[in-house]
Amino acid sequence: MHTLTLTRPDDWHLHVRDGAMLASVVPDTARQFGRAIIMPNLKPPVATVDQALAYRERILAAVPEGMSFQPLMTLYLTEQTTPDEIHRAADCQHVYAVKYYPAGATTNAASGVRVIDRVWPVLEAMQDVRLPLLMHGEVTDSDIDVFDREAVFIERHLSRLVKAFPELPMVLEHITTKDSADFVREGPANLAATVTAHHLLLNRNAMFEGGLRPHHYCLPLIKREQHRQALVEVATSGSPKFFLGTDSAPHPKAAKESDCGCAGIYSARNAMAFYAEVFEEAGALDRLEAFASHYGPDFYRLPRNNDQITLIREQERVPEVVDFGGHPGIPLRAGGSVGWRVAAG
Ligand code: DOR
Ligand code: ZN
């Protein structure tokens, strides 16, 4: 098979930043995806509907002429978020979800939630209006090993949330472990998960191959090979609870190659090619379309896209360096090649 035509996919978890960086990265996503759920972890966070609407305008201004990409906005959940703001979000046609960061869990998560019980009334309001909760599922306690933080989040928080909110759509974002894959697969229908390309492609050796590799550092961390295999299994299984979310997260090269380097992998440029590689390797190319283009909109109760993209089975070189608003950035697999490319137009 040399070409693969699919319903246009969507990215259900994406960071595009702001300003000059935003202008550089949005075209990479807009070339492939019809829509993307936009993460709100700017500085300051996108915590209100008004802020989300203003951010949406800035994103739309970065979409190249002739492309019809739609940013789906989210609100950053803080301990100050009110049920009223949730009702405003539900009435706004551009806000699609609320993002939960445990305070301090990752980039710009300082305004996140310290004590989950403090946001209980807000979660109840979200359940009433069926506004999805997107979770960065890690605990941040210093006595919990960084590789175990996702599994402990499930034990301590997610099990309880799932019992307490049977009607709240919940997405465990960027799952990295077999524990999460099993929990979501066996969980109730209102619980789903996004899976990144990098967690499907890499195991944790990638962070230490021949030296310390900051461009493979992301959160939650990439895990052992057995976890990678479990993710490939569920992503390619045909279960509608698992769908595409790149978590593409650009940082300038200098911010990653530093004494305290930032977490985040920039995969947007070749995102669909990376997923196609994974599905091909698993002998499941026939299931790529549902994972990338059907299950996400179905979960969010949105129509599927009505146009298509074509992937061509051809080696394409990934540049060594890309431009992030005047700063060099290093994309996933920089200087290497991918086995698929997206046809122009
Ligand atoms: O690796 C990550 N980068 N994980 C996150 O949760 C945040 C993201 C970012 O914003 O850079
Ligand atoms: Zn993210």
Short mmCIF file of C-alpha atoms and ligand atoms in Angstrom, two decimals:
data_model
loop_
_atom_site.label_atom_id
_atom_site.label_comp_id
_atom_site.label_asym_id
_atom_site.label_seq_id
_atom_site.Cartn_x
_atom_site.Cartn_y
_atom_site.Cartn_z
CA MET A 1 0.00 0.00 0.00
CA HIS A 2 1.53 3.32 -1.04
CA THR A 3 -1.13 5.78 0.00
CA LEU A 4 -3.61 5.88 2.83
CA THR A 5 -6.59 8.26 2.71
CA LEU A 6 -8.29 9.03 6.01
CA THR A 7 -10.98 11.27 7.40
CA ARG A 8 -9.01 14.35 8.47
CA PRO A 9 -7.68 13.65 11.99
CA ASP A 10 -7.81 15.89 15.07
CA ASP A 11 -5.24 16.35 17.82
CA TRP A 12 -6.95 16.04 21.22
CA HIS A 13 -3.97 17.43 23.22
CA LEU A 14 -1.70 20.18 21.91
CA HIS A 15 0.50 23.02 23.18
CA VAL A 16 0.98 25.94 20.78
CA ARG A 17 2.26 28.63 23.25
CA ASP A 18 1.83 32.27 22.31
CA GLY A 19 3.42 35.15 20.37
CA ALA A 20 6.17 34.39 17.86
CA MET A 21 6.39 30.73 18.92
CA LEU A 22 2.65 30.31 18.25
CA ALA A 23 3.02 31.69 14.73
CA SER A 24 5.81 29.20 13.99
CA VAL A 25 4.15 26.03 15.27
CA VAL A 26 0.45 26.35 14.33
CA PRO A 27 1.03 25.71 10.58
CA ASP A 28 2.62 22.30 11.34
CA THR A 29 -0.57 21.17 13.06
CA ALA A 30 -2.97 22.90 10.65
CA ARG A 31 -1.42 21.06 7.67
CA GLN A 32 -2.55 17.71 9.08
CA PHE A 33 -5.32 18.18 11.62
CA GLY A 34 -8.81 19.70 11.37
CA ARG A 35 -9.04 20.63 15.06
CA ALA A 36 -6.95 20.49 18.20
CA ILE A 37 -7.67 20.73 21.91
CA ILE A 38 -5.44 23.62 22.99
CA MET A 39 -3.70 23.37 26.34
CA PRO A 40 -4.14 26.41 28.61
CA ASN A 41 -0.76 26.37 30.42
CA LEU A 42 0.37 29.81 29.31
CA LYS A 43 1.90 32.31 31.70
CA PRO A 44 -0.48 33.50 33.13
CA PRO A 45 -2.79 30.51 32.59
CA VAL A 46 -5.87 30.63 30.39
CA ALA A 47 -8.28 30.38 33.30
CA THR A 48 -11.38 32.27 32.12
CA VAL A 49 -13.66 32.14 29.10
CA ASP A 50 -12.60 35.67 28.13
CA GLN A 51 -8.93 34.66 28.17
CA ALA A 52 -9.72 31.54 26.12
CA LEU A 53 -11.60 33.56 23.51
CA ALA A 54 -8.75 36.07 23.17
CA TYR A 55 -6.21 33.22 22.90
CA ARG A 56 -8.38 31.55 20.24
CA GLU A 57 -8.22 34.72 18.11
CA ARG A 58 -4.42 34.75 18.35
CA ILE A 59 -4.28 31.11 17.25
CA LEU A 60 -6.65 31.69 14.33
CA ALA A 61 -4.45 34.58 13.18
CA ALA A 62 -1.56 32.08 12.85
CA VAL A 63 -3.48 29.62 10.62
CA PRO A 64 -2.11 29.85 7.07
CA GLU A 65 -4.44 31.09 4.29
CA GLY A 66 -6.53 28.32 2.78
CA MET A 67 -6.45 26.03 5.84
CA SER A 68 -9.53 25.64 8.00
CA PHE A 69 -7.97 24.56 11.32
CA GLN A 70 -10.18 25.05 14.41
CA PRO A 71 -8.66 25.48 17.89
CA LEU A 72 -10.85 23.93 20.59
CA MET A 73 -10.20 25.92 23.74
CA THR A 74 -9.81 24.71 27.32
CA LEU A 75 -9.75 26.41 30.73
CA TYR A 76 -6.99 25.89 33.27
CA LEU A 77 -8.52 24.60 36.51
CA THR A 78 -7.29 26.47 39.58
CA GLU A 79 -8.50 26.46 43.16
CA GLN A 80 -10.06 29.84 42.33
CA THR A 81 -12.15 28.57 39.41
CA THR A 82 -15.85 29.07 40.15
CA PRO A 83 -18.93 27.06 39.15
CA ASP A 84 -20.11 30.29 37.45
CA GLU A 85 -17.09 30.21 35.15
CA ILE A 86 -18.00 26.62 34.26
CA HIS A 87 -21.50 27.73 33.31
CA ARG A 88 -20.02 30.51 31.18
CA ALA A 89 -17.78 27.92 29.52
CA ALA A 90 -20.73 25.63 28.86
CA ASP A 91 -22.55 28.51 27.17
CA CYS A 92 -19.54 29.36 25.03
CA GLN A 93 -19.28 27.49 21.75
CA HIS A 94 -15.48 27.67 21.74
CA VAL A 95 -14.61 26.12 25.13
CA TYR A 96 -14.59 22.33 25.06
CA ALA A 97 -12.95 21.16 28.28
CA VAL A 98 -11.21 22.04 31.54
CA LYS A 99 -7.62 20.98 32.24
CA TYR A 100 -6.53 19.69 35.62
CA TYR A 101 -2.84 20.06 36.49
CA PRO A 102 -1.70 18.95 39.93
CA ALA A 103 0.21 22.03 41.19
CA GLY A 104 3.85 21.83 40.13
CA ALA A 105 3.43 18.68 38.00
CA THR A 106 4.87 20.16 34.81
CA THR A 107 5.53 23.27 32.68
CA ASN A 108 3.52 26.25 34.02
CA ALA A 109 1.58 24.08 36.45
CA ALA A 110 2.27 26.29 39.47
CA SER A 111 -1.33 27.58 39.42
CA GLY A 112 -2.73 24.04 39.39
CA VAL A 113 -4.67 22.22 42.06
CA ARG A 114 -3.05 21.44 45.43
CA VAL A 115 -5.98 19.76 47.13
CA ILE A 116 -8.49 18.09 44.86
CA ASP A 117 -11.36 18.47 47.36
CA ARG A 118 -11.13 22.24 46.92
CA VAL A 119 -12.32 21.92 43.32
CA TRP A 120 -15.10 19.42 44.07
CA PRO A 121 -17.95 21.97 43.55
CA VAL A 122 -16.41 22.93 40.22
CA LEU A 123 -16.23 19.28 39.16
CA GLU A 124 -19.89 18.92 40.14
CA ALA A 125 -20.76 21.91 37.95
CA MET A 126 -18.76 20.37 35.10
CA GLN A 127 -20.65 17.12 35.50
CA ASP A 128 -23.99 18.99 35.43
CA VAL A 129 -23.14 20.59 32.08
CA ARG A 130 -21.08 17.61 30.77
CA LEU A 131 -17.93 19.70 30.27
CA PRO A 132 -15.01 17.24 29.97
CA LEU A 133 -12.23 17.09 32.58
CA LEU A 134 -8.78 16.55 31.05
CA MET A 135 -6.27 15.25 33.55
CA HIS A 136 -2.52 15.47 33.84
CA GLY A 137 -2.53 12.25 35.85
CA GLU A 138 0.51 12.42 38.10
CA VAL A 139 1.03 13.01 41.80
CA THR A 140 3.86 15.35 42.74
CA ASP A 141 4.87 14.12 46.20
CA SER A 142 8.65 14.14 46.56
CA ASP A 143 8.62 10.69 48.16
CA ILE A 144 6.99 9.11 45.10
CA ASP A 145 9.41 7.98 42.42
CA VAL A 146 8.96 10.04 39.23
CA PHE A 147 8.41 6.88 37.21
CA ASP A 148 5.52 5.84 39.52
CA ARG A 149 3.65 9.12 39.64
CA GLU A 150 1.02 8.18 37.09
CA ALA A 151 0.22 4.83 38.71
CA VAL A 152 -0.08 6.49 42.14
CA PHE A 153 -2.40 9.15 40.67
CA ILE A 154 -4.76 6.37 39.61
CA GLU A 155 -4.67 4.75 43.05
CA ARG A 156 -5.11 7.91 45.07
CA HIS A 157 -7.23 10.15 42.87
CA LEU A 158 -8.59 8.71 39.65
CA SER A 159 -10.28 5.69 41.25
CA ARG A 160 -12.11 8.07 43.56
CA LEU A 161 -13.01 10.56 40.78
CA VAL A 162 -14.43 7.84 38.59
CA LYS A 163 -16.69 6.66 41.42
CA ALA A 164 -17.77 10.17 42.37
CA PHE A 165 -18.49 11.47 38.87
CA PRO A 166 -20.18 8.78 36.77
CA GLU A 167 -21.57 11.32 34.28
CA LEU A 168 -18.52 13.57 33.89
CA PRO A 169 -16.58 12.95 30.67
CA MET A 170 -12.96 12.44 31.78
CA VAL A 171 -9.80 12.04 29.74
CA LEU A 172 -6.60 10.72 31.27
CA GLU A 173 -4.16 12.58 29.06
CA HIS A 174 -0.94 11.26 27.52
CA ILE A 175 -0.99 7.87 29.23
CA THR A 176 2.41 6.26 29.67
CA THR A 177 1.90 3.00 31.55
CA LYS A 178 0.24 -0.39 31.33
CA ASP A 179 -1.52 0.53 34.59
CA SER A 180 -3.26 3.45 32.87
CA ALA A 181 -4.03 1.46 29.73
CA ASP A 182 -5.68 -1.26 31.85
CA PHE A 183 -7.50 1.17 34.13
CA VAL A 184 -9.02 3.10 31.23
CA ARG A 185 -9.87 0.00 29.20
CA GLU A 186 -11.66 -1.57 32.14
CA GLY A 187 -13.13 1.71 33.41
CA PRO A 188 -16.56 3.21 32.78
CA ALA A 189 -17.61 4.61 29.39
CA ASN A 190 -17.17 8.23 30.57
CA LEU A 191 -13.41 7.67 30.95
CA ALA A 192 -11.07 7.80 27.92
CA ALA A 193 -7.37 8.44 27.28
CA THR A 194 -5.16 10.20 24.77
CA VAL A 195 -1.94 8.60 23.59
CA THR A 196 1.06 10.52 22.24
CA ALA A 197 3.27 9.45 19.34
CA HIS A 198 6.41 9.66 21.48
CA HIS A 199 5.08 7.34 24.17
CA LEU A 200 4.18 4.84 21.43
CA LEU A 201 7.58 5.09 19.71
CA LEU A 202 10.08 5.34 22.54
CA ASN A 203 10.95 3.62 25.77
CA ARG A 204 12.92 5.25 28.57
CA ASN A 205 16.27 4.19 27.13
CA ALA A 206 15.71 7.02 24.64
CA MET A 207 16.45 9.53 27.40
CA PHE A 208 19.91 8.05 28.04
CA GLU A 209 21.08 6.69 24.68
CA GLY A 210 24.81 7.45 24.41
CA GLY A 211 24.42 10.32 26.88
CA LEU A 212 21.70 12.46 28.41
CA ARG A 213 19.07 13.26 25.76
CA PRO A 214 17.04 16.32 26.79
CA HIS A 215 14.91 16.25 23.64
CA HIS A 216 13.36 13.01 24.83
CA TYR A 217 12.47 14.49 28.21
CA CYS A 218 8.76 15.04 28.66
CA LEU A 219 6.17 14.62 31.40
CA PRO A 220 4.89 12.16 32.23
CA LEU A 221 8.26 10.53 31.55
CA ILE A 222 8.61 7.87 28.88
CA LYS A 223 8.53 4.48 30.64
CA ARG A 224 9.90 0.93 30.26
CA GLU A 225 9.49 -1.09 27.06
CA GLN A 226 6.70 -3.23 28.57
CA HIS A 227 4.65 -0.06 29.11
CA ARG A 228 5.32 1.15 25.56
CA GLN A 229 4.08 -2.18 24.26
CA ALA A 230 0.93 -1.96 26.39
CA LEU A 231 0.23 1.49 24.93
CA VAL A 232 0.69 0.23 21.37
CA GLU A 233 -1.66 -2.63 22.16
CA VAL A 234 -4.50 -0.42 23.38
CA ALA A 235 -4.00 2.34 20.80
CA THR A 236 -4.17 -0.17 17.95
CA SER A 237 -6.85 -2.37 19.58
CA GLY A 238 -9.85 -0.64 18.06
CA SER A 239 -11.14 0.42 21.50
CA PRO A 240 -12.90 3.80 21.18
CA LYS A 241 -11.58 4.82 24.62
CA PHE A 242 -8.11 5.58 23.24
CA PHE A 243 -7.52 8.36 20.74
CA LEU A 244 -4.85 10.63 19.33
CA GLY A 245 -3.36 13.46 21.38
CA THR A 246 0.19 14.43 20.47
CA ASP A 247 1.05 16.56 23.52
CA SER A 248 3.43 18.27 21.10
CA ALA A 249 5.09 20.82 23.39
CA PRO A 250 7.65 23.16 21.83
CA HIS A 251 10.48 24.65 23.87
CA PRO A 252 13.46 26.52 22.42
CA LYS A 253 16.59 24.36 22.12
CA ALA A 254 18.35 26.45 24.75
CA ALA A 255 15.57 25.91 27.27
CA LYS A 256 15.83 22.14 26.84
CA GLU A 257 19.61 21.90 26.74
CA SER A 258 20.03 23.58 30.07
CA ASP A 259 20.91 22.91 33.70
CA CYS A 260 17.20 22.58 34.44
CA GLY A 261 15.79 21.65 31.05
CA CYS A 262 12.10 21.99 30.20
CA ALA A 263 9.84 18.97 29.68
CA GLY A 264 8.23 18.64 26.27
CA ILE A 265 8.71 16.97 22.89
CA TYR A 266 7.91 18.72 19.63
CA SER A 267 6.22 16.09 17.46
CA ALA A 268 3.65 18.20 15.58
CA ARG A 269 5.67 18.57 12.39
CA ASN A 270 5.51 14.87 11.46
CA ALA A 271 2.79 13.74 13.84
CA MET A 272 0.64 11.70 11.47
CA ALA A 273 3.71 10.03 9.98
CA PHE A 274 4.83 8.94 13.46
CA TYR A 275 1.44 7.44 14.29
CA ALA A 276 1.32 5.72 10.86
CA GLU A 277 4.70 4.13 11.59
CA VAL A 278 3.44 2.76 14.90
CA PHE A 279 0.23 1.37 13.42
CA GLU A 280 2.06 -0.12 10.45
CA GLU A 281 4.61 -1.81 12.70
CA ALA A 282 1.73 -3.27 14.75
CA GLY A 283 0.01 -4.54 11.57
CA ALA A 284 -2.95 -2.26 12.32
CA LEU A 285 -2.88 0.45 9.64
CA ASP A 286 -6.56 -0.26 9.03
CA ARG A 287 -7.28 1.01 12.57
CA LEU A 288 -5.35 4.29 12.29
CA GLU A 289 -8.33 6.23 10.94
CA ALA A 290 -10.61 5.36 13.86
CA PHE A 291 -7.90 6.24 16.42
CA ALA A 292 -6.93 9.49 14.72
CA SER A 293 -10.21 10.70 13.27
CA HIS A 294 -13.27 8.98 14.78
CA TYR A 295 -12.96 8.14 18.47
CA GLY A 296 -11.95 11.63 19.59
CA PRO A 297 -14.92 13.49 18.09
CA ASP A 298 -17.23 10.66 19.14
CA PHE A 299 -16.11 10.99 22.78
CA TYR A 300 -16.45 14.79 22.71
CA ARG A 301 -19.83 14.43 20.95
CA LEU A 302 -18.69 16.45 17.96
CA PRO A 303 -19.12 15.64 14.30
CA ARG A 304 -16.23 13.86 12.60
CA ASN A 305 -14.39 15.98 10.02
CA ASN A 306 -15.89 15.75 6.57
CA ASP A 307 -12.74 16.17 4.53
CA GLN A 308 -9.77 13.84 4.18
CA ILE A 309 -5.99 13.69 4.17
CA THR A 310 -3.74 11.33 2.26
CA LEU A 311 -0.58 9.82 3.70
CA ILE A 312 2.05 8.72 1.20
CA ARG A 313 4.44 5.90 2.00
CA GLU A 314 7.70 7.72 1.30
CA GLN A 315 10.75 8.49 3.39
CA GLU A 316 10.84 12.11 4.48
CA ARG A 317 13.74 13.76 6.23
CA VAL A 318 13.07 15.50 9.51
CA PRO A 319 15.08 18.75 9.74
CA GLU A 320 17.90 19.01 12.29
CA VAL A 321 16.45 22.27 13.52
CA VAL A 322 13.18 24.16 13.13
CA ASP A 323 12.29 27.76 13.88
CA PHE A 324 10.36 28.53 17.03
CA GLY A 325 9.67 32.24 16.62
CA GLY A 326 13.28 33.23 16.01
CA HIS A 327 14.77 30.58 18.30
CA PRO A 328 16.06 27.20 17.17
CA GLY A 329 13.94 24.20 18.18
CA ILE A 330 14.65 20.48 17.91
CA PRO A 331 11.79 18.35 16.58
CA LEU A 332 11.25 14.69 17.43
CA ARG A 333 13.63 12.55 15.33
CA ALA A 334 15.64 15.62 14.23
CA GLY A 335 18.05 14.76 11.41
CA GLY A 336 16.44 11.34 10.90
CA SER A 337 13.62 10.28 8.63
CA VAL A 338 10.01 9.11 8.80
CA GLY A 339 8.39 6.53 6.54
CA TRP A 340 5.28 8.55 5.64
CA ARG A 341 4.43 12.07 4.54
CA VAL A 342 1.15 13.93 4.29
CA ALA A 343 0.19 14.86 0.71
CA ALA A 344 -0.04 18.60 0.13
CA GLY A 345 -3.52 20.17 -0.05
O1 DOR B 1 6.25 17.25 28.54
C1 DOR B 1 5.36 18.05 28.79
N1 DOR B 1 5.37 19.31 28.30
N2 DOR B 1 4.37 17.66 29.58
C2 DOR B 1 3.43 18.51 30.02
O2 DOR B 1 2.58 18.09 30.76
C3 DOR B 1 3.49 19.94 29.66
C4 DOR B 1 4.23 20.15 28.44
C5 DOR B 1 4.61 21.60 28.20
O3 DOR B 1 3.76 22.47 28.33
O4 DOR B 1 5.76 21.86 27.88
ZN ZN B 2 0.43 18.50 27.56
#
